[in-house]
Amino acid sequence: MSTNDNQILSRRFGRKDGHKLSVYESEGGYSALRMVLSGMKPDEVREVVKESGLRGRGGAGFPTGVKWGFVPEGAEEVYFFVNADESEPGTFKDRYCLDYDPHMTIEGTIISSFATRSKLAFIYIRGEFGWLIDRVQKAVDEAYAAGYLGQNILGSGYDLDLIVHKGAGAYICGEETGLINSVEGRKGQPSIKPPFPAVAGFLGKPTIVNNVESVATVPWIMNNGAEAYKAFGTEKSCGTKLWSVSGPVKNPGVYEIPLGLPFREFFHDYLGGMADGEELKAVIVGGSSVPVLPAAEIMNCNLDYESLQQAGTMLGSGGMIIIPQSADMVELIQVLMHFYFDESCGQCTPCREGTGWLHKIVKKLRRGEGTPEDIDLLEHVCNGMAGLTICPLADAAVMPMRSFIDKFRPEFEALIQETATTGPQTRWPRGEQE
Amino acid sequence: MNKPVEGNTQVGLSAETLARIDALVEQYPTKASALMPSIWAIHDELGYVPPAGVDALVEKLEVTRARVHEVLSFFTMYRTEPQAENVLQVCHNISCHIMGARNIIAHMEKKLGIRLGETTPDGKFALEGAECLGACGHGPCLQRGKHLYEYLTTEKVDDLLDNLRKGEVPRADTDRELED
Ligand SMILES: Cc1cc2nc3c(=O)[nH]c(=O)nc-3n(C[C@H](O)[C@H](O)[C@H](O)COP(=O)(O)O)c2cc1C
Ligand code: SF4
Ligand code: FES
């Protein structure tokens, strides 16, 4: 579970009663909404969020208030989507928000919808979170009954409906245009941007898509002010961030820490270091789609957008994957390439074919049929994918692939050399073939 | 996929499910936008979408048959054939892999006498691989219906399979204790 000194998002994590409306209200819940609806204008709310420096927590880190400002002036029909598709390998933080504290996200959704002048909002939850969908639906029903949703909310004249929408097992529907297309009742394939959803999204109307964590932060900012939020974090990476940590550390789980905390401190003080008998080899810091860093490099990083970018990786979703010395890096990249190949929606040739080739070539290495040229071929395939597709999924496959070769090339070479003498073999030691 | 399966053509939808679809069409801003939840409504009743379900969707949502099939086949969770009594989907993505998911899968294959992707002859168990289930720090994990079983060990899997075989469903990790 979580240790939290900075409880903006995680106050109720781990509790048995945090999901209840009465508990949320008794701890100050829905007071931000009351304040906003008793006289603020949508643009004023947007300005506070902009001023707070809050950046989107879904992966790209785009400033939330700035994004809201892209909705065209005077637009009559606007939609607001909360992205709870949470499917990036290594990421399980939004689930904690919705499981332990659904009303915080609901309150954030209502305020965000008001700020963007939306009359209909969706929370799009991945289909695998069946139990969570029921929990959130129950909380939404309670919010309706309490007058926080529906017609004339709290007597303010503002109307908002909120639909809990269940996904159906497609990583690509986490991408905002794929998500929107799927709710329109079509395949969840991304669309070319521009136009950006903020201008032409759901049903061709202005649409804002925000991650759960971004939305859940909004009530706190409205209650405490932009300055209070900026007091956490660094100059450009404001506030706190949820990190979901997996792999063999002593204490895996979800943690809320101020942005900018040194990894070293987080690793030792919060995660308790490695589990007994394990040694740290590498870390994928922001979900499976960002470049891997060897232990020596991550140990000198701070956990904020700028520092991680400087180190050659990205903060991404905050899905931190801890890789132990005992792990075989070629085996791990096979797992990841299988994933991206499986999840490519197939409409761009470089992505559909490229992810297929990357997976095939890595499999060939692991079967013991690799040659040194195959490493060059992997890099060549990557060069034909990055930046050349409709959505960033192709890049999401290229970033781990390239960085695994860059940082752990000797493991690839050793495997090729070793199997050059032993000949082809089945190298999937445990379980499944693929 | 999506070919009418022998026998399934006889399967119809209950009046309740049809009414649920009508309500969804009311709730969503356009008829077509009610497609995903309407498919789920059919799933909730039958566990899959039979040809009669496709017919109902075409009629009530005023979308083409091709569009229904397109969406049904795009999403991995939608099924067009009856499913095993217990569909067990084990995450084999990176975090769970590091924590030993392959050992869990191998153990289940042995115990059930089937390979990943197969169903036991009695139709009781289907064993499937899954991509990340959003339980990475609680891995290895598997999904059954609405719930996840987490922190899997071979003993925990044995206990789960033994119980399911007897028709009992052990409490899942995501089914945590709540105060009302
Ligand atoms: C392949 C892919 C998958 C994505 N998956 C998610 C996701 O599961 N959840 C999420 O919030 N954003 C995801 N995103 C990012 C969204 O497109 C979008 O940027 C985000 O929801 C915006 O919210 P934010 O500004 O609050 O971060 C994904 C993007 C890509 C390219
Ligand atoms: S990059 Fe890949 S996933 Fe994205 S739209 Fe193109 S084919 Fe689909
Ligand atoms: S990697 Fe298995 S649940 Fe995320």
Short mmCIF file of C-alpha atoms and ligand atoms in Angstrom, two decimals, chain A residues 172 175 189-191 343-352 355 389-395, ligand 2:
data_model
loop_
_atom_site.label_atom_id
_atom_site.label_comp_id
_atom_site.label_asym_id
_atom_site.label_seq_id
_atom_site.Cartn_x
_atom_site.Cartn_y
_atom_site.Cartn_z
CA ILE A 172 -5.33 1.52 -28.48
CA GLU A 175 -5.33 6.90 -27.27
CA GLN A 189 -8.79 3.14 -34.48
CA PRO A 190 -7.09 6.52 -33.94
CA SER A 191 -7.67 9.41 -36.33
CA GLU A 343 -2.25 -4.13 -29.95
CA SER A 344 -1.39 -2.34 -33.20
CA CYS A 345 -4.73 -1.38 -34.73
CA GLY A 346 -3.28 -2.10 -38.15
CA GLN A 347 -4.21 0.95 -40.16
CA CYS A 348 -0.65 2.32 -40.64
CA THR A 349 1.72 0.11 -42.59
CA PRO A 350 4.88 1.09 -40.65
CA CYS A 351 3.20 0.17 -37.38
CA ARG A 352 1.33 -2.95 -38.46
CA THR A 355 5.68 -4.27 -34.85
CA THR A 389 2.29 6.94 -38.18
CA ILE A 390 -1.16 8.25 -37.26
CA CYS A 391 -0.77 7.75 -33.52
CA PRO A 392 2.26 7.27 -31.27
CA LEU A 393 1.83 3.51 -30.79
CA ALA A 394 4.58 2.82 -33.32
CA ASP A 395 6.91 5.10 -31.35
S1 SF4 C 2 0.37 3.85 -35.29
FE1 SF4 C 2 -0.34 1.73 -35.10
S2 SF4 C 2 -1.89 1.78 -33.51
FE2 SF4 C 2 -1.55 3.92 -34.15
S3 SF4 C 2 -3.08 4.28 -35.72
FE3 SF4 C 2 -1.28 3.55 -36.78
S4 SF4 C 2 -1.53 1.31 -36.93
FE4 SF4 C 2 -2.98 2.06 -35.43
#
